[in-house]
């Protein structure tokens, strides 16, 4: 892929300026002519990234209608339409009802899911920066400010510090121009841009500035060589669309579940088809039975339950700053086993901050927390005053105006990252730096350059009577030390002897080893006689003292980790989730941050560390001994995919440094090959392929580019890694709770099916009608099953390993078997007990019922005798049948109350979990009881849908069975808890 | 590349499918070894035996609570239905072709066998016009009132064994469904009408289609073994003009509080049938 990009690139950076001028028909002094520019604009189109071709809305909607469960329901609906063709009786309208209900369930839940997706897409859209970008362009020899999207190839543009580079630009001239390439490469180090071609690879050369990167300081002019989608960033963005989307684990689970359901349905249907044929039904009748059983097996309410559960969690997550783009991603996060995290911005605060100081021969730690809540160091030393003065004065960075109300760490600054860090640091410690600088009037300054590696300035002193000049200098520590002859210790100038030199070296190495950028500071009071007031200092000639200075101290800076991250990483670790750092930064910095946040734990060594400790060559170290491993992009390039897999397998703690976006994709693929469910965080456009490839892509809401947000499944509004951990917790909880919900929902399938089976085989009057079934599935049972989504975790889910997607299924055999053949069976018995009771008490003894069907259903028989010799008309019998439906319905509901209680836990006793703990969190659950009481009045109102009011005592007939369910499940849980790993545990724990 | 991957994946799937039925390496059938199957089946045997036991127990208890003579609830049959004999709502026959109506005649003959004098002589001759109440008798077995076949006179099948079918003036018997404890108020009688403008002549037996109150209340199959329902026969006196036409006849129980106009139940206290006599 890397190659492909390179081939696409031109040699614009290698040719001479003259060739460039002819190629683009432009001039490096006057720019394009306006007329030609408008022609080119017409030809190439505006300079903007075309939004990635989104999936058309109707396809999105159609996708909502075509999941595994949805397909099952479509099939059932079609069967319902076909069935009446074979049937002559009045059941026609019933089948039609059923089909319509099935279809409307699919469509309604589809709309719901679509709405959810639509809503989160809107949240994402609101992030888009609507302010049009401006650019300074030279056309017809005149400087103009125009909208950046009107720029064309060949335009001569000017960029200065603070601007976003408006297109890919070949630099013609520039002064101290530095560009932040982090949105392209993820590297936070500023890159200087100069007119010279330094590398044949356009990505590496210094004379090309890329679209969407930010110019930090300096000015430059350049000729635009690419615009819009033809820019590097545009091409990377289009790469993302080439990466296939992985199926979410929950989709796989649901497919697996549909397989089970379909298998069982066909098994049952076929069995009873054979039985029916055997009993002597006609083939066509048996076929109808077969299809009816298949339809009866479809859990109509499940789809609604799953959708509602997922969207509830999505809502909960949104409150915790995670916006979920597609509902299924919620669960994916829960099964995540590897998180590939960015460093800059996600793990760190994305701002250079002073971390350590070395003066008075001590390393002092500065406060690096985001809100300055940490401890400060001892500031009483005289040396500190001098060091602070140097740091304040030898600094060109300034605050942007009108920011008095903004907390100092958040203020905008003009200047490079280290100077910004120093400015903010001194502002915090010394206070009011702008004023302070004014008091020490600057006479001359020599800016930093790469040959000197230092920066100095000369100031008048605060005290008007003291006519000496003060020279302050900062720069690379070793260069500073070379120029010093004394060192400040506790405010006293001591000669810089061997001992102090060594102390300096140790401190320098220590700080450097922490991955921090170290600067040295020194000063000198210039001799009043040699340099009297008005002396003409020449910054180029440096006609003043630059050696024999007095060393003040070292200050080191780092982009510090966010405060919440170490905790979050620790949580991941206990939750069995591996955090892999993938960054564009230097290996040393990356490693230091990794160690800081706990990605590399204390005491973990890399192969190199072991080699150094044992004093043996790196090759002789057993790779398995090293827990940690830092791999740089360069090394990664030479590794085969097997080697990468090996590395990932052998070293639990991995850091990838200096990686390119394509390599991020390779790392994700490798993790997936090892069977992990991978979450990837990213913000740059360059991350979008990896985000898409990952099982769950997490984009940053603040720093993230639109492309990244488009490719991601989830967006962290606060860019905080810790939010991912919350997401994982919620994801795991919803997996557990979905399991409970599904177990609850599935159970009643059996008591809904057995009446039909008994009806076929024993020929009793039908105990339960299909409209009543739908009423259970879609009305009374939805709330209880959704209430299970609010259940608290049974144990500390963040202390368990992530689920193995191949072993821990959402719906496993144990769950289906326990629900169907045990709890479902008890419920069926409850239903039949109540049914036979209702029949017997109305005059139809159980034995009479057997084989009664043909008489019972004969429309022409108006005087069928019951056990007491009474004669019943057809309507009266039908009314009695509806009574049976209601009685059976009541039995199922009573048992389901018991069922919802037992489903609250899978392992703990309900008493341990707290009976009504979730009542507080969810008032709907509390209203459950009231709802059941209302069922009586329900049943009257639903007279039209085949139910009738029933005697109150029939409500009590199934109660023993309800108690049995509860007691039996408590026994089951007790066995599971007491004898883990036993036969009982294996067979009965779901 | 991709296709070979797919193929190997497919192979895996098929082999795992085969394994899931019978895995020769572990001796597993459908994912379980023989002993594992035995154990789980034993578990389910015990489980279902227990459930069946519980079911049987609850059923037994429930049956114990039932009264042998009167059902616990009678709210589903508050009013009796009205049915006709022969039991066909769409009658059509050729009066000169005995084969066509033999079925109906046969049906009536069988139906009336219980009303033969030999049977009915055993029953009581009850006082007319009042309920035959036996609630206070010690004996659970109740006596039944006599309803002789002869009461139906021309439609009794005694004088005319063809019940008028051969002459084109067919007899239809009407009976009210038995309902335990039913005591119709007033003087119930059956009235039939033809649904067309010109009425036809009808003859009722017993006279005026009366149902005597002495046949109520009914005490149930067990107590009232010899009980027979009162019948009303209606003889349609069809004339030449009525032949070859389909006549819709509606009969209702009148003169009482019994429902005969229920919207849902078209057979509650009324019955509608069609008859077509071909010459």
PDB file of C-alpha atoms in Angstrom, chain A residues 396-618:
ATOM      1  CA  UNK A 396      10.187  34.003  22.185  1.00  0.00           C
ATOM      2  CA  UNK A 397       6.764  32.481  22.695  1.00  0.00           C
ATOM      3  CA  UNK A 398       3.880  34.795  23.618  1.00  0.00           C
ATOM      4  CA  UNK A 399       0.291  34.325  24.642  1.00  0.00           C
ATOM      5  CA  UNK A 400      -2.312  35.301  22.135  1.00  0.00           C
ATOM      6  CA  UNK A 401      -4.135  38.396  23.321  1.00  0.00           C
ATOM      7  CA  UNK A 402      -7.479  38.455  25.186  1.00  0.00           C
ATOM      8  CA  UNK A 403      -7.143  35.268  27.134  1.00  0.00           C
ATOM      9  CA  UNK A 404      -7.230  36.585  30.673  1.00  0.00           C
ATOM     10  CA  UNK A 405     -10.172  34.406  31.646  1.00  0.00           C
ATOM     11  CA  UNK A 406      -8.704  31.183  30.307  1.00  0.00           C
ATOM     12  CA  UNK A 407      -6.771  28.921  32.690  1.00  0.00           C
ATOM     13  CA  UNK A 408      -3.072  29.116  31.906  1.00  0.00           C
ATOM     14  CA  UNK A 409      -2.614  25.538  30.677  1.00  0.00           C
ATOM     15  CA  UNK A 410      -5.393  26.054  28.139  1.00  0.00           C
ATOM     16  CA  UNK A 411      -4.266  29.404  26.737  1.00  0.00           C
ATOM     17  CA  UNK A 412      -3.248  29.637  23.117  1.00  0.00           C
ATOM     18  CA  UNK A 413       0.374  30.444  22.494  1.00  0.00           C
ATOM     19  CA  UNK A 414       2.354  31.535  19.474  1.00  0.00           C
ATOM     20  CA  UNK A 415       5.610  29.635  19.479  1.00  0.00           C
ATOM     21  CA  UNK A 416       7.009  26.137  19.308  1.00  0.00           C
ATOM     22  CA  UNK A 417       6.089  23.375  21.697  1.00  0.00           C
ATOM     23  CA  UNK A 418       9.044  23.622  24.089  1.00  0.00           C
ATOM     24  CA  UNK A 419       8.889  27.389  24.333  1.00  0.00           C
ATOM     25  CA  UNK A 420       5.157  27.154  24.906  1.00  0.00           C
ATOM     26  CA  UNK A 421       5.763  24.680  27.696  1.00  0.00           C
ATOM     27  CA  UNK A 422       8.352  26.957  29.268  1.00  0.00           C
ATOM     28  CA  UNK A 423       6.145  30.017  28.896  1.00  0.00           C
ATOM     29  CA  UNK A 424       3.221  28.337  30.610  1.00  0.00           C
ATOM     30  CA  UNK A 425       5.486  26.886  33.250  1.00  0.00           C
ATOM     31  CA  UNK A 426       7.026  30.237  34.123  1.00  0.00           C
ATOM     32  CA  UNK A 427       3.663  31.943  33.961  1.00  0.00           C
ATOM     33  CA  UNK A 428       2.430  29.472  36.531  1.00  0.00           C
ATOM     34  CA  UNK A 429       5.429  29.664  38.813  1.00  0.00           C
ATOM     35  CA  UNK A 430       6.719  33.220  38.392  1.00  0.00           C
ATOM     36  CA  UNK A 431       3.564  34.904  37.165  1.00  0.00           C
ATOM     37  CA  UNK A 432       2.811  37.563  34.591  1.00  0.00           C
ATOM     38  CA  UNK A 433       5.693  36.848  32.253  1.00  0.00           C
ATOM     39  CA  UNK A 434       4.787  39.507  29.672  1.00  0.00           C
ATOM     40  CA  UNK A 435       5.193  42.184  32.293  1.00  0.00           C
ATOM     41  CA  UNK A 436       8.312  40.529  33.626  1.00  0.00           C
ATOM     42  CA  UNK A 437       9.886  40.566  30.186  1.00  0.00           C
ATOM     43  CA  UNK A 438       9.076  44.214  29.761  1.00  0.00           C
ATOM     44  CA  UNK A 439      10.982  44.989  32.918  1.00  0.00           C
ATOM     45  CA  UNK A 440      14.072  43.336  31.458  1.00  0.00           C
ATOM     46  CA  UNK A 441      14.259  45.152  28.202  1.00  0.00           C
ATOM     47  CA  UNK A 442      15.570  42.921  25.461  1.00  0.00           C
ATOM     48  CA  UNK A 443      18.575  44.359  23.640  1.00  0.00           C
ATOM     49  CA  UNK A 444      19.396  41.668  21.203  1.00  0.00           C
ATOM     50  CA  UNK A 445      18.655  38.029  20.567  1.00  0.00           C
ATOM     51  CA  UNK A 446      20.092  35.152  18.594  1.00  0.00           C
ATOM     52  CA  UNK A 447      17.392  32.654  17.609  1.00  0.00           C
ATOM     53  CA  UNK A 448      17.911  28.921  17.799  1.00  0.00           C
ATOM     54  CA  UNK A 449      19.590  27.291  14.844  1.00  0.00           C
ATOM     55  CA  UNK A 450      20.653  23.767  14.202  1.00  0.00           C
ATOM     56  CA  UNK A 451      24.379  24.480  14.067  1.00  0.00           C
ATOM     57  CA  UNK A 452      24.614  26.421  17.344  1.00  0.00           C
ATOM     58  CA  UNK A 453      21.865  24.471  19.055  1.00  0.00           C
ATOM     59  CA  UNK A 454      21.322  27.305  21.458  1.00  0.00           C
ATOM     60  CA  UNK A 455      19.352  30.483  21.740  1.00  0.00           C
ATOM     61  CA  UNK A 456      20.407  33.575  23.593  1.00  0.00           C
ATOM     62  CA  UNK A 457      19.235  37.055  24.354  1.00  0.00           C
ATOM     63  CA  UNK A 458      20.716  40.037  26.150  1.00  0.00           C
ATOM     64  CA  UNK A 459      18.633  42.157  28.485  1.00  0.00           C
ATOM     65  CA  UNK A 460      18.943  45.307  30.509  1.00  0.00           C
ATOM     66  CA  UNK A 461      18.464  44.785  34.191  1.00  0.00           C
ATOM     67  CA  UNK A 462      15.341  45.580  36.143  1.00  0.00           C
ATOM     68  CA  UNK A 463      17.189  47.873  38.461  1.00  0.00           C
ATOM     69  CA  UNK A 464      17.798  51.142  36.534  1.00  0.00           C
ATOM     70  CA  UNK A 465      20.889  51.835  38.594  1.00  0.00           C
ATOM     71  CA  UNK A 466      22.540  48.573  37.665  1.00  0.00           C
ATOM     72  CA  UNK A 467      23.932  49.223  34.227  1.00  0.00           C
ATOM     73  CA  UNK A 468      25.139  45.737  33.535  1.00  0.00           C
ATOM     74  CA  UNK A 469      23.613  43.657  30.766  1.00  0.00           C
ATOM     75  CA  UNK A 470      22.319  40.172  31.436  1.00  0.00           C
ATOM     76  CA  UNK A 471      22.985  37.479  28.887  1.00  0.00           C
ATOM     77  CA  UNK A 472      20.628  34.499  29.086  1.00  0.00           C
ATOM     78  CA  UNK A 473      21.047  31.336  27.052  1.00  0.00           C
ATOM     79  CA  UNK A 474      19.241  28.053  26.631  1.00  0.00           C
ATOM     80  CA  UNK A 475      19.873  25.102  24.370  1.00  0.00           C
ATOM     81  CA  UNK A 476      21.040  21.533  24.072  1.00  0.00           C
ATOM     82  CA  UNK A 477      22.480  20.741  27.537  1.00  0.00           C
ATOM     83  CA  UNK A 478      25.867  19.480  26.343  1.00  0.00           C
ATOM     84  CA  UNK A 479      26.379  22.630  24.240  1.00  0.00           C
ATOM     85  CA  UNK A 480      25.397  24.856  27.130  1.00  0.00           C
ATOM     86  CA  UNK A 481      27.722  23.065  29.511  1.00  0.00           C
ATOM     87  CA  UNK A 482      30.632  23.538  27.102  1.00  0.00           C
ATOM     88  CA  UNK A 483      30.223  27.287  27.457  1.00  0.00           C
ATOM     89  CA  UNK A 484      29.995  27.332  31.227  1.00  0.00           C
ATOM     90  CA  UNK A 485      32.769  27.636  33.710  1.00  0.00           C
ATOM     91  CA  UNK A 486      30.755  28.023  36.862  1.00  0.00           C
ATOM     92  CA  UNK A 487      27.560  26.506  38.252  1.00  0.00           C
ATOM     93  CA  UNK A 488      24.970  27.973  40.558  1.00  0.00           C
ATOM     94  CA  UNK A 489      24.435  25.916  43.698  1.00  0.00           C
ATOM     95  CA  UNK A 490      22.141  27.367  46.336  1.00  0.00           C
ATOM     96  CA  UNK A 491      22.564  30.804  44.834  1.00  0.00           C
ATOM     97  CA  UNK A 492      26.369  30.645  44.915  1.00  0.00           C
ATOM     98  CA  UNK A 493      28.576  30.485  41.884  1.00  0.00           C
ATOM     99  CA  UNK A 494      30.911  27.529  42.258  1.00  0.00           C
ATOM    100  CA  UNK A 495      33.564  26.537  39.761  1.00  0.00           C
ATOM    101  CA  UNK A 496      32.339  23.843  37.420  1.00  0.00           C
ATOM    102  CA  UNK A 497      34.729  21.024  38.234  1.00  0.00           C
ATOM    103  CA  UNK A 498      34.770  17.346  37.308  1.00  0.00           C
ATOM    104  CA  UNK A 499      32.405  16.439  40.117  1.00  0.00           C
ATOM    105  CA  UNK A 500      29.715  18.854  38.992  1.00  0.00           C
ATOM    106  CA  UNK A 501      30.193  17.814  35.387  1.00  0.00           C
ATOM    107  CA  UNK A 502      29.526  14.257  36.356  1.00  0.00           C
ATOM    108  CA  UNK A 503      26.456  15.222  38.361  1.00  0.00           C
ATOM    109  CA  UNK A 504      25.217  17.087  35.324  1.00  0.00           C
ATOM    110  CA  UNK A 505      25.824  14.069  33.070  1.00  0.00           C
ATOM    111  CA  UNK A 506      23.905  11.754  35.387  1.00  0.00           C
ATOM    112  CA  UNK A 507      20.967  14.123  35.597  1.00  0.00           C
ATOM    113  CA  UNK A 508      20.966  14.636  31.849  1.00  0.00           C
ATOM    114  CA  UNK A 509      21.010  10.895  31.187  1.00  0.00           C
ATOM    115  CA  UNK A 510      18.288  10.263  33.743  1.00  0.00           C
ATOM    116  CA  UNK A 511      15.962  12.843  32.324  1.00  0.00           C
ATOM    117  CA  UNK A 512      16.712  11.797  28.758  1.00  0.00           C
ATOM    118  CA  UNK A 513      15.982   8.211  29.732  1.00  0.00           C
ATOM    119  CA  UNK A 514      12.523   9.288  30.831  1.00  0.00           C
ATOM    120  CA  UNK A 515      11.869  10.216  27.249  1.00  0.00           C
ATOM    121  CA  UNK A 516      11.898  13.867  28.067  1.00  0.00           C
ATOM    122  CA  UNK A 517      13.272  16.676  26.006  1.00  0.00           C
ATOM    123  CA  UNK A 518      16.010  18.331  28.083  1.00  0.00           C
ATOM    124  CA  UNK A 519      17.194  21.931  27.777  1.00  0.00           C
ATOM    125  CA  UNK A 520      20.112  23.538  29.568  1.00  0.00           C
ATOM    126  CA  UNK A 521      19.999  27.102  30.919  1.00  0.00           C
ATOM    127  CA  UNK A 522      22.792  29.498  31.787  1.00  0.00           C
ATOM    128  CA  UNK A 523      23.397  33.206  32.213  1.00  0.00           C
ATOM    129  CA  UNK A 524      26.067  35.795  32.783  1.00  0.00           C
ATOM    130  CA  UNK A 525      26.179  39.402  33.866  1.00  0.00           C
ATOM    131  CA  UNK A 526      28.229  41.163  31.162  1.00  0.00           C
ATOM    132  CA  UNK A 527      31.086  43.299  32.345  1.00  0.00           C
ATOM    133  CA  UNK A 528      29.867  46.872  32.645  1.00  0.00           C
ATOM    134  CA  UNK A 529      33.106  48.282  31.418  1.00  0.00           C
ATOM    135  CA  UNK A 530      33.498  46.082  28.446  1.00  0.00           C
ATOM    136  CA  UNK A 531      29.870  46.381  27.427  1.00  0.00           C
ATOM    137  CA  UNK A 532      28.596  49.794  28.521  1.00  0.00           C
ATOM    138  CA  UNK A 533      25.094  50.989  27.818  1.00  0.00           C
ATOM    139  CA  UNK A 534      24.558  51.535  24.117  1.00  0.00           C
ATOM    140  CA  UNK A 535      27.071  48.909  23.093  1.00  0.00           C
ATOM    141  CA  UNK A 536      26.234  47.732  19.612  1.00  0.00           C
ATOM    142  CA  UNK A 537      25.554  44.003  20.007  1.00  0.00           C
ATOM    143  CA  UNK A 538      25.675  42.200  16.707  1.00  0.00           C
ATOM    144  CA  UNK A 539      23.730  38.920  16.692  1.00  0.00           C
ATOM    145  CA  UNK A 540      25.517  37.630  13.593  1.00  0.00           C
ATOM    146  CA  UNK A 541      29.055  38.401  14.662  1.00  0.00           C
ATOM    147  CA  UNK A 542      28.347  37.700  18.309  1.00  0.00           C
ATOM    148  CA  UNK A 543      30.687  40.365  19.500  1.00  0.00           C
ATOM    149  CA  UNK A 544      30.138  39.555  23.146  1.00  0.00           C
ATOM    150  CA  UNK A 545      30.975  36.921  25.725  1.00  0.00           C
ATOM    151  CA  UNK A 546      29.535  33.512  24.929  1.00  0.00           C
ATOM    152  CA  UNK A 547      31.723  31.357  27.103  1.00  0.00           C
ATOM    153  CA  UNK A 548      32.624  31.150  30.748  1.00  0.00           C
ATOM    154  CA  UNK A 549      28.969  31.418  31.586  1.00  0.00           C
ATOM    155  CA  UNK A 550      27.250  30.392  34.760  1.00  0.00           C
ATOM    156  CA  UNK A 551      25.183  27.206  34.536  1.00  0.00           C
ATOM    157  CA  UNK A 552      21.746  27.563  36.126  1.00  0.00           C
ATOM    158  CA  UNK A 553      20.069  24.227  35.598  1.00  0.00           C
ATOM    159  CA  UNK A 554      18.224  21.825  33.340  1.00  0.00           C
ATOM    160  CA  UNK A 555      14.532  21.788  32.508  1.00  0.00           C
ATOM    161  CA  UNK A 556      12.983  18.772  30.854  1.00  0.00           C
ATOM    162  CA  UNK A 557       9.651  18.586  29.104  1.00  0.00           C
ATOM    163  CA  UNK A 558       7.306  15.876  28.041  1.00  0.00           C
ATOM    164  CA  UNK A 559       3.801  15.459  26.756  1.00  0.00           C
ATOM    165  CA  UNK A 560       2.513  14.044  30.049  1.00  0.00           C
ATOM    166  CA  UNK A 561      -0.018  11.268  30.334  1.00  0.00           C
ATOM    167  CA  UNK A 562      -3.558  12.168  31.232  1.00  0.00           C
ATOM    168  CA  UNK A 563      -4.234  11.759  34.906  1.00  0.00           C
ATOM    169  CA  UNK A 564      -6.909   9.099  34.469  1.00  0.00           C
ATOM    170  CA  UNK A 565      -4.944   6.948  32.046  1.00  0.00           C
ATOM    171  CA  UNK A 566      -2.697   4.915  34.415  1.00  0.00           C
ATOM    172  CA  UNK A 567      -5.783   3.851  36.340  1.00  0.00           C
ATOM    173  CA  UNK A 568      -7.597   2.973  33.164  1.00  0.00           C
ATOM    174  CA  UNK A 569      -4.671   0.942  31.864  1.00  0.00           C
ATOM    175  CA  UNK A 570      -4.513  -0.861  35.180  1.00  0.00           C
ATOM    176  CA  UNK A 571      -8.223  -1.628  34.890  1.00  0.00           C
ATOM    177  CA  UNK A 572      -7.679  -2.998  31.414  1.00  0.00           C
ATOM    178  CA  UNK A 573      -4.912  -5.175  32.747  1.00  0.00           C
ATOM    179  CA  UNK A 574      -7.078  -6.679  35.460  1.00  0.00           C
ATOM    180  CA  UNK A 575      -9.801  -7.111  32.882  1.00  0.00           C
ATOM    181  CA  UNK A 576      -7.405  -9.153  30.787  1.00  0.00           C
ATOM    182  CA  UNK A 577      -7.224  -6.603  28.037  1.00  0.00           C
ATOM    183  CA  UNK A 578      -3.910  -5.900  26.441  1.00  0.00           C
ATOM    184  CA  UNK A 579      -3.090  -2.317  25.718  1.00  0.00           C
ATOM    185  CA  UNK A 580      -0.726  -1.907  22.813  1.00  0.00           C
ATOM    186  CA  UNK A 581       0.682   1.522  22.129  1.00  0.00           C
ATOM    187  CA  UNK A 582       1.030   2.464  18.511  1.00  0.00           C
ATOM    188  CA  UNK A 583       2.576   5.853  17.951  1.00  0.00           C
ATOM    189  CA  UNK A 584       4.533   7.885  15.500  1.00  0.00           C
ATOM    190  CA  UNK A 585       6.816   9.156  18.237  1.00  0.00           C
ATOM    191  CA  UNK A 586      10.366   8.265  19.144  1.00  0.00           C
ATOM    192  CA  UNK A 587      10.854   4.859  20.701  1.00  0.00           C
ATOM    193  CA  UNK A 588      12.397   6.354  23.835  1.00  0.00           C
ATOM    194  CA  UNK A 589       9.570   8.810  24.405  1.00  0.00           C
ATOM    195  CA  UNK A 590       7.027   6.136  23.580  1.00  0.00           C
ATOM    196  CA  UNK A 591       8.609   3.754  26.008  1.00  0.00           C
ATOM    197  CA  UNK A 592       8.817   6.342  28.746  1.00  0.00           C
ATOM    198  CA  UNK A 593       5.134   7.196  28.394  1.00  0.00           C
ATOM    199  CA  UNK A 594       4.252   3.509  28.182  1.00  0.00           C
ATOM    200  CA  UNK A 595       6.111   2.883  31.417  1.00  0.00           C
ATOM    201  CA  UNK A 596       4.508   5.948  32.913  1.00  0.00           C
ATOM    202  CA  UNK A 597       0.938   4.878  32.240  1.00  0.00           C
ATOM    203  CA  UNK A 598       1.573   1.209  32.962  1.00  0.00           C
ATOM    204  CA  UNK A 599       1.453  -0.237  29.461  1.00  0.00           C
ATOM    205  CA  UNK A 600       4.934  -1.451  30.281  1.00  0.00           C
ATOM    206  CA  UNK A 601       4.682  -2.478  33.890  1.00  0.00           C
ATOM    207  CA  UNK A 602       7.281  -1.972  36.525  1.00  0.00           C
ATOM    208  CA  UNK A 603      10.076  -4.503  36.314  1.00  0.00           C
ATOM    209  CA  UNK A 604       9.284  -5.528  32.766  1.00  0.00           C
ATOM    210  CA  UNK A 605      12.307  -5.630  30.556  1.00  0.00           C
ATOM    211  CA  UNK A 606      12.818  -5.532  26.857  1.00  0.00           C
ATOM    212  CA  UNK A 607      15.242  -7.808  25.070  1.00  0.00           C
ATOM    213  CA  UNK A 608      17.720  -4.946  24.985  1.00  0.00           C
ATOM    214  CA  UNK A 609      17.419  -4.358  28.721  1.00  0.00           C
ATOM    215  CA  UNK A 610      18.156  -7.983  29.465  1.00  0.00           C
ATOM    216  CA  UNK A 611      21.106  -7.944  27.131  1.00  0.00           C
ATOM    217  CA  UNK A 612      22.467  -4.890  28.881  1.00  0.00           C
ATOM    218  CA  UNK A 613      21.913  -6.318  32.337  1.00  0.00           C
ATOM    219  CA  UNK A 614      23.489  -9.660  31.542  1.00  0.00           C
ATOM    220  CA  UNK A 615      26.109  -8.052  29.334  1.00  0.00           C
ATOM    221  CA  UNK A 616      25.457 -10.435  26.493  1.00  0.00           C
ATOM    222  CA  UNK A 617      24.669  -9.697  22.860  1.00  0.00           C
ATOM    223  CA  UNK A 618      21.018  -9.104  22.036  1.00  0.00           C
TER     224      UNK A 618
END
